[in-house]
Amino acid sequence: MEIKIVSIIGGGTMGNGITHIFAMKGFYVNLVEMSEQLFNHAYTIITENLNRQVKKLIITETEKNTILKRINKVISIDNIPANSDVVIEAIYENKEAKIAIFKKINQLVKQDSIFASNTSSISITELAASCRPDRFIGMHFMNPVPIMKLVEIVRGYSTSDQTFTTVKELSQKLDKVPVEVSDYPGFISNRILIPMINEAIFALMEGLSCKEDIDTVMKLGMNHPMGPLTLADFIGLDICLAIMEVLYNGYNDSKYRPCPLLKKMVAAGKLGRKSGEGFYKY
Ligand SMILES: NC(=O)c1ccc[n+]([C@@H]2O[C@H](COP(=O)([O-])OP(=O)(O)OC[C@H]3O[C@@H](n4cnc5c(N)ncnc54)[C@H](O)[C@@H]3O)[C@@H](O)[C@H]2O)c1
């Protein structure tokens, strides 16, 4: 199946990045947002990011304008074009809200199109069951999307081989490196990354060392570009906690218990960069 028209639902952090890369690779992209204002905000961010690429001589001014022309404004999922070959959902991380969207668009979009979710932690199998299980898949892009090469392609219980192959080839056309993953809590990326961050928070809570030294060990000892506590602030402590809870509940295994210090900081509103303070002040 040849993919030409892609619809992205949600133009937030991930959705605007996903729109950017598809438009850059020549696809026509319908960016679906809830209001004109939210669409304009997403479009402005995409324009600014493209301007940065012009400055770095990655693209020309003319190419930038061509890329922007491939992005079509759609306000409300009620108006999603029926001829979308692929729909990628990138709204906030809430299972009920995502299911409501998939149920709705299942009635509006042609039957042979593929639905994908960019969820970081919700079961692909559960989302798929609400609409078209064989033509449903997880496309887990990394932040920032235009820069990060990985996309985890998450197969739900009923995802067909044809759907998988189409989405794998599509990811390669975007110059991404797809990795096939089975649908289990946290997929691969968050199952490994978030418990590591959680362990670093335990180390801090138990007084093994100060936050700067814990970060230094992982930066200089393991060659990580960022220490785990700095990274937790970047991701958002509330997101880290939510993912630990998904792992804990999903595997019923105490090794995934969220660190009490992480819970306490989230309760105190110390969420990292986005709240101005986490392990560090911003
Ligand atoms: N932020 C990350 O680092 C990251 C990384 C990988 C995956 N994810 C996943 O990607 C998804 C999106 O995360 P995000 O950080 O971009 O969220 P975000 O809050 O930045 O953006 C969500 C966007 O969805 C829009 N939206 C909500 N309901 C809508 C609707 N009914 N119709 C159209 N638009 C709607 C909102 O207006 C908002 O712009 C989540 O599932 C998240 O778990 C996030």
mmCIF file with all atom_site columns, C-alpha atoms and ligand atoms in Angstrom, residues 8-18 31-35 38-39 41-42 74-78 89-94 97-98 101 117-122 139-145 189-190 234-235 239 243, ligand 1:
data_model
loop_
_atom_site.group_PDB
_atom_site.id
_atom_site.type_symbol
_atom_site.label_atom_id
_atom_site.label_alt_id
_atom_site.label_comp_id
_atom_site.label_asym_id
_atom_site.label_entity_id
_atom_site.label_seq_id
_atom_site.pdbx_PDB_ins_code
_atom_site.Cartn_x
_atom_site.Cartn_y
_atom_site.Cartn_z
_atom_site.occupancy
_atom_site.B_iso_or_equiv
_atom_site.pdbx_formal_charge
_atom_site.auth_seq_id
_atom_site.auth_comp_id
_atom_site.auth_asym_id
_atom_site.auth_atom_id
_atom_site.pdbx_PDB_model_num
ATOM   1  C CA  . ILE A 1 8   ? -1.560  13.701 12.587 1.00 0.00 ? 8   ILE A CA  1
ATOM   2  C CA  . ILE A 1 9   ? -3.906  14.242 15.523 1.00 0.00 ? 9   ILE A CA  1
ATOM   3  C CA  . GLY A 1 10  ? -2.451  16.698 18.051 1.00 0.00 ? 10  GLY A CA  1
ATOM   4  C CA  . GLY A 1 11  ? 0.195   19.323 17.281 1.00 0.00 ? 11  GLY A CA  1
ATOM   5  C CA  . GLY A 1 12  ? 1.946   19.374 20.669 1.00 0.00 ? 12  GLY A CA  1
ATOM   6  C CA  . THR A 1 13  ? 5.578   18.516 21.414 1.00 0.00 ? 13  THR A CA  1
ATOM   7  C CA  . MET A 1 14  ? 5.447   15.254 19.461 1.00 0.00 ? 14  MET A CA  1
ATOM   8  C CA  . GLY A 1 15  ? 2.727   16.024 16.906 1.00 0.00 ? 15  GLY A CA  1
ATOM   9  C CA  . ASN A 1 16  ? 4.440   19.108 15.516 1.00 0.00 ? 16  ASN A CA  1
ATOM   10 C CA  . GLY A 1 17  ? 7.718   17.190 15.182 1.00 0.00 ? 17  GLY A CA  1
ATOM   11 C CA  . ILE A 1 18  ? 5.984   14.286 13.423 1.00 0.00 ? 18  ILE A CA  1
ATOM   12 C CA  . LEU A 1 31  ? -2.465  18.441 11.114 1.00 0.00 ? 31  LEU A CA  1
ATOM   13 C CA  . VAL A 1 32  ? -5.568  18.075 13.273 1.00 0.00 ? 32  VAL A CA  1
ATOM   14 C CA  . GLU A 1 33  ? -5.870  20.335 16.305 1.00 0.00 ? 33  GLU A CA  1
ATOM   15 C CA  . MET A 1 34  ? -8.736  21.362 18.572 1.00 0.00 ? 34  MET A CA  1
ATOM   16 C CA  . SER A 1 35  ? -8.755  25.079 17.708 1.00 0.00 ? 35  SER A CA  1
ATOM   17 C CA  . LEU A 1 38  ? -3.608  25.557 18.886 1.00 0.00 ? 38  LEU A CA  1
ATOM   18 C CA  . PHE A 1 39  ? -3.051  24.848 15.196 1.00 0.00 ? 39  PHE A CA  1
ATOM   19 C CA  . HIS A 1 41  ? 0.869   27.586 17.721 1.00 0.00 ? 41  HIS A CA  1
ATOM   20 C CA  . ALA A 1 42  ? 1.988   24.228 16.280 1.00 0.00 ? 42  ALA A CA  1
ATOM   21 C CA  . VAL A 1 74  ? -7.740  20.679 10.107 1.00 0.00 ? 74  VAL A CA  1
ATOM   22 C CA  . ILE A 1 75  ? -9.709  21.931 13.086 1.00 0.00 ? 75  ILE A CA  1
ATOM   23 C CA  . SER A 1 76  ? -11.453 19.138 15.055 1.00 0.00 ? 76  SER A CA  1
ATOM   24 C CA  . ILE A 1 77  ? -11.272 15.408 14.423 1.00 0.00 ? 77  ILE A CA  1
ATOM   25 C CA  . ASP A 1 78  ? -14.810 15.666 13.004 1.00 0.00 ? 78  ASP A CA  1
ATOM   26 C CA  . GLU A 1 89  ? -2.500  10.038 17.077 1.00 0.00 ? 89  GLU A CA  1
ATOM   27 C CA  . ALA A 1 90  ? -0.304  12.208 19.328 1.00 0.00 ? 90  ALA A CA  1
ATOM   28 C CA  . ILE A 1 91  ? -2.669  13.682 21.936 1.00 0.00 ? 91  ILE A CA  1
ATOM   29 C CA  . TYR A 1 92  ? -1.873  13.711 25.664 1.00 0.00 ? 92  TYR A CA  1
ATOM   30 C CA  . GLU A 1 93  ? -1.273  10.401 27.445 1.00 0.00 ? 93  GLU A CA  1
ATOM   31 C CA  . ASN A 1 94  ? -4.781  9.367  28.485 1.00 0.00 ? 94  ASN A CA  1
ATOM   32 C CA  . ALA A 1 97  ? -9.301  10.154 25.495 1.00 0.00 ? 97  ALA A CA  1
ATOM   33 C CA  . LYS A 1 98  ? -7.299  8.186  22.922 1.00 0.00 ? 98  LYS A CA  1
ATOM   34 C CA  . ILE A 1 101 ? -10.694 9.538  19.272 1.00 0.00 ? 101 ILE A CA  1
ATOM   35 C CA  . SER A 1 117 ? -0.566  5.820  18.236 1.00 0.00 ? 117 SER A CA  1
ATOM   36 C CA  . ASN A 1 118 ? 2.539   7.591  19.509 1.00 0.00 ? 118 ASN A CA  1
ATOM   37 C CA  . THR A 1 119 ? 1.726   6.566  23.096 1.00 0.00 ? 119 THR A CA  1
ATOM   38 C CA  . SER A 1 120 ? 4.716   6.041  25.402 1.00 0.00 ? 120 SER A CA  1
ATOM   39 C CA  . SER A 1 121 ? 3.032   3.539  27.676 1.00 0.00 ? 121 SER A CA  1
ATOM   40 C CA  . ILE A 1 122 ? -0.584  2.669  26.883 1.00 0.00 ? 122 ILE A CA  1
ATOM   41 C CA  . MET A 1 139 ? 4.695   4.333  16.226 1.00 0.00 ? 139 MET A CA  1
ATOM   42 C CA  . HIS A 1 140 ? 6.714   5.535  19.184 1.00 0.00 ? 140 HIS A CA  1
ATOM   43 C CA  . PHE A 1 141 ? 8.819   8.478  18.027 1.00 0.00 ? 141 PHE A CA  1
ATOM   44 C CA  . MET A 1 142 ? 11.403  10.044 20.330 1.00 0.00 ? 142 MET A CA  1
ATOM   45 C CA  . ASN A 1 143 ? 11.639  13.686 21.364 1.00 0.00 ? 143 ASN A CA  1
ATOM   46 C CA  . PRO A 1 144 ? 12.777  15.865 19.548 1.00 0.00 ? 144 PRO A CA  1
ATOM   47 C CA  . VAL A 1 145 ? 11.320  14.034 16.548 1.00 0.00 ? 145 VAL A CA  1
ATOM   48 C CA  . SER A 1 189 ? 12.813  2.278  25.570 1.00 0.00 ? 189 SER A CA  1
ATOM   49 C CA  . ASN A 1 190 ? 10.880  3.165  28.696 1.00 0.00 ? 190 ASN A CA  1
ATOM   50 C CA  . PHE A 1 234 ? 13.871  17.173 31.120 1.00 0.00 ? 234 PHE A CA  1
ATOM   51 C CA  . ILE A 1 235 ? 11.252  14.422 30.676 1.00 0.00 ? 235 ILE A CA  1
ATOM   52 C CA  . ILE A 1 239 ? 5.758   11.507 33.327 1.00 0.00 ? 239 ILE A CA  1
ATOM   53 C CA  . ILE A 1 243 ? 5.528   5.325  33.434 1.00 0.00 ? 243 ILE A CA  1
HETATM 54 N N1  . LIG B 2 .   ? 6.862   14.454 25.056 1.00 0.00 ? 1   LIG B N1  1
HETATM 55 C C1  . LIG B 2 .   ? 7.644   13.408 24.888 1.00 0.00 ? 1   LIG B C1  1
HETATM 56 O O1  . LIG B 2 .   ? 8.849   13.444 25.161 1.00 0.00 ? 1   LIG B O1  1
HETATM 57 C C2  . LIG B 2 .   ? 7.080   12.126 24.308 1.00 0.00 ? 1   LIG B C2  1
HETATM 58 C C3  . LIG B 2 .   ? 7.962   11.177 23.753 1.00 0.00 ? 1   LIG B C3  1
HETATM 59 C C4  . LIG B 2 .   ? 7.429   10.038 23.138 1.00 0.00 ? 1   LIG B C4  1
HETATM 60 C C5  . LIG B 2 .   ? 6.058   9.835  23.141 1.00 0.00 ? 1   LIG B C5  1
HETATM 61 N N2  . LIG B 2 .   ? 5.217   10.759 23.725 1.00 0.00 ? 1   LIG B N2  1
HETATM 62 C C6  . LIG B 2 .   ? 3.766   10.513 23.665 1.00 0.00 ? 1   LIG B C6  1
HETATM 63 O O2  . LIG B 2 .   ? 3.246   11.321 22.610 1.00 0.00 ? 1   LIG B O2  1
HETATM 64 C C7  . LIG B 2 .   ? 1.908   11.717 22.915 1.00 0.00 ? 1   LIG B C7  1
HETATM 65 C C8  . LIG B 2 .   ? 1.819   13.216 22.834 1.00 0.00 ? 1   LIG B C8  1
HETATM 66 O O3  . LIG B 2 .   ? 2.680   13.791 23.797 1.00 0.00 ? 1   LIG B O3  1
HETATM 67 P P1  . LIG B 2 .   ? 3.090   15.336 23.745 1.00 0.00 ? 1   LIG B P1  1
HETATM 68 O O4  . LIG B 2 .   ? 4.201   15.483 24.722 1.00 0.00 ? 1   LIG B O4  1
HETATM 69 O O5  . LIG B 2 .   ? 3.247   15.766 22.339 1.00 0.00 ? 1   LIG B O5  1
HETATM 70 O O6  . LIG B 2 .   ? 1.751   16.009 24.335 1.00 0.00 ? 1   LIG B O6  1
HETATM 71 P P2  . LIG B 2 .   ? 1.347   17.557 24.303 1.00 0.00 ? 1   LIG B P2  1
HETATM 72 O O7  . LIG B 2 .   ? 0.500   17.769 25.507 1.00 0.00 ? 1   LIG B O7  1
HETATM 73 O O8  . LIG B 2 .   ? 2.539   18.413 24.066 1.00 0.00 ? 1   LIG B O8  1
HETATM 74 O O9  . LIG B 2 .   ? 0.438   17.681 22.986 1.00 0.00 ? 1   LIG B O9  1
HETATM 75 C C9  . LIG B 2 .   ? -0.838  17.103 22.863 1.00 0.00 ? 1   LIG B C9  1
HETATM 76 C C10 . LIG B 2 .   ? -1.586  17.900 21.805 1.00 0.00 ? 1   LIG B C10 1
HETATM 77 O O10 . LIG B 2 .   ? -2.777  17.191 21.468 1.00 0.00 ? 1   LIG B O10 1
HETATM 78 C C11 . LIG B 2 .   ? -3.784  18.144 21.221 1.00 0.00 ? 1   LIG B C11 1
HETATM 79 N N3  . LIG B 2 .   ? -5.084  17.478 21.371 1.00 0.00 ? 1   LIG B N3  1
HETATM 80 C C12 . LIG B 2 .   ? -5.644  16.991 22.505 1.00 0.00 ? 1   LIG B C12 1
HETATM 81 N N4  . LIG B 2 .   ? -6.859  16.482 22.225 1.00 0.00 ? 1   LIG B N4  1
HETATM 82 C C13 . LIG B 2 .   ? -7.067  16.645 20.892 1.00 0.00 ? 1   LIG B C13 1
HETATM 83 C C14 . LIG B 2 .   ? -8.140  16.341 20.014 1.00 0.00 ? 1   LIG B C14 1
HETATM 84 N N5  . LIG B 2 .   ? -9.260  15.774 20.445 1.00 0.00 ? 1   LIG B N5  1
HETATM 85 N N6  . LIG B 2 .   ? -8.020  16.674 18.713 1.00 0.00 ? 1   LIG B N6  1
HETATM 86 C C15 . LIG B 2 .   ? -6.896  17.266 18.244 1.00 0.00 ? 1   LIG B C15 1
HETATM 87 N N7  . LIG B 2 .   ? -5.832  17.587 19.044 1.00 0.00 ? 1   LIG B N7  1
HETATM 88 C C16 . LIG B 2 .   ? -5.922  17.272 20.343 1.00 0.00 ? 1   LIG B C16 1
HETATM 89 C C17 . LIG B 2 .   ? -3.538  19.233 22.260 1.00 0.00 ? 1   LIG B C17 1
HETATM 90 O O11 . LIG B 2 .   ? -4.150  20.454 21.887 1.00 0.00 ? 1   LIG B O11 1
HETATM 91 C C18 . LIG B 2 .   ? -2.006  19.309 22.265 1.00 0.00 ? 1   LIG B C18 1
HETATM 92 O O12 . LIG B 2 .   ? -1.523  20.260 21.348 1.00 0.00 ? 1   LIG B O12 1
HETATM 93 C C19 . LIG B 2 .   ? 1.590   11.115 24.278 1.00 0.00 ? 1   LIG B C19 1
HETATM 94 O O13 . LIG B 2 .   ? 0.913   9.910  24.102 1.00 0.00 ? 1   LIG B O13 1
HETATM 95 C C20 . LIG B 2 .   ? 2.973   10.901 24.892 1.00 0.00 ? 1   LIG B C20 1
HETATM 96 O O14 . LIG B 2 .   ? 2.980   9.859  25.841 1.00 0.00 ? 1   LIG B O14 1
HETATM 97 C C21 . LIG B 2 .   ? 5.701   11.900 24.281 1.00 0.00 ? 1   LIG B C21 1
#
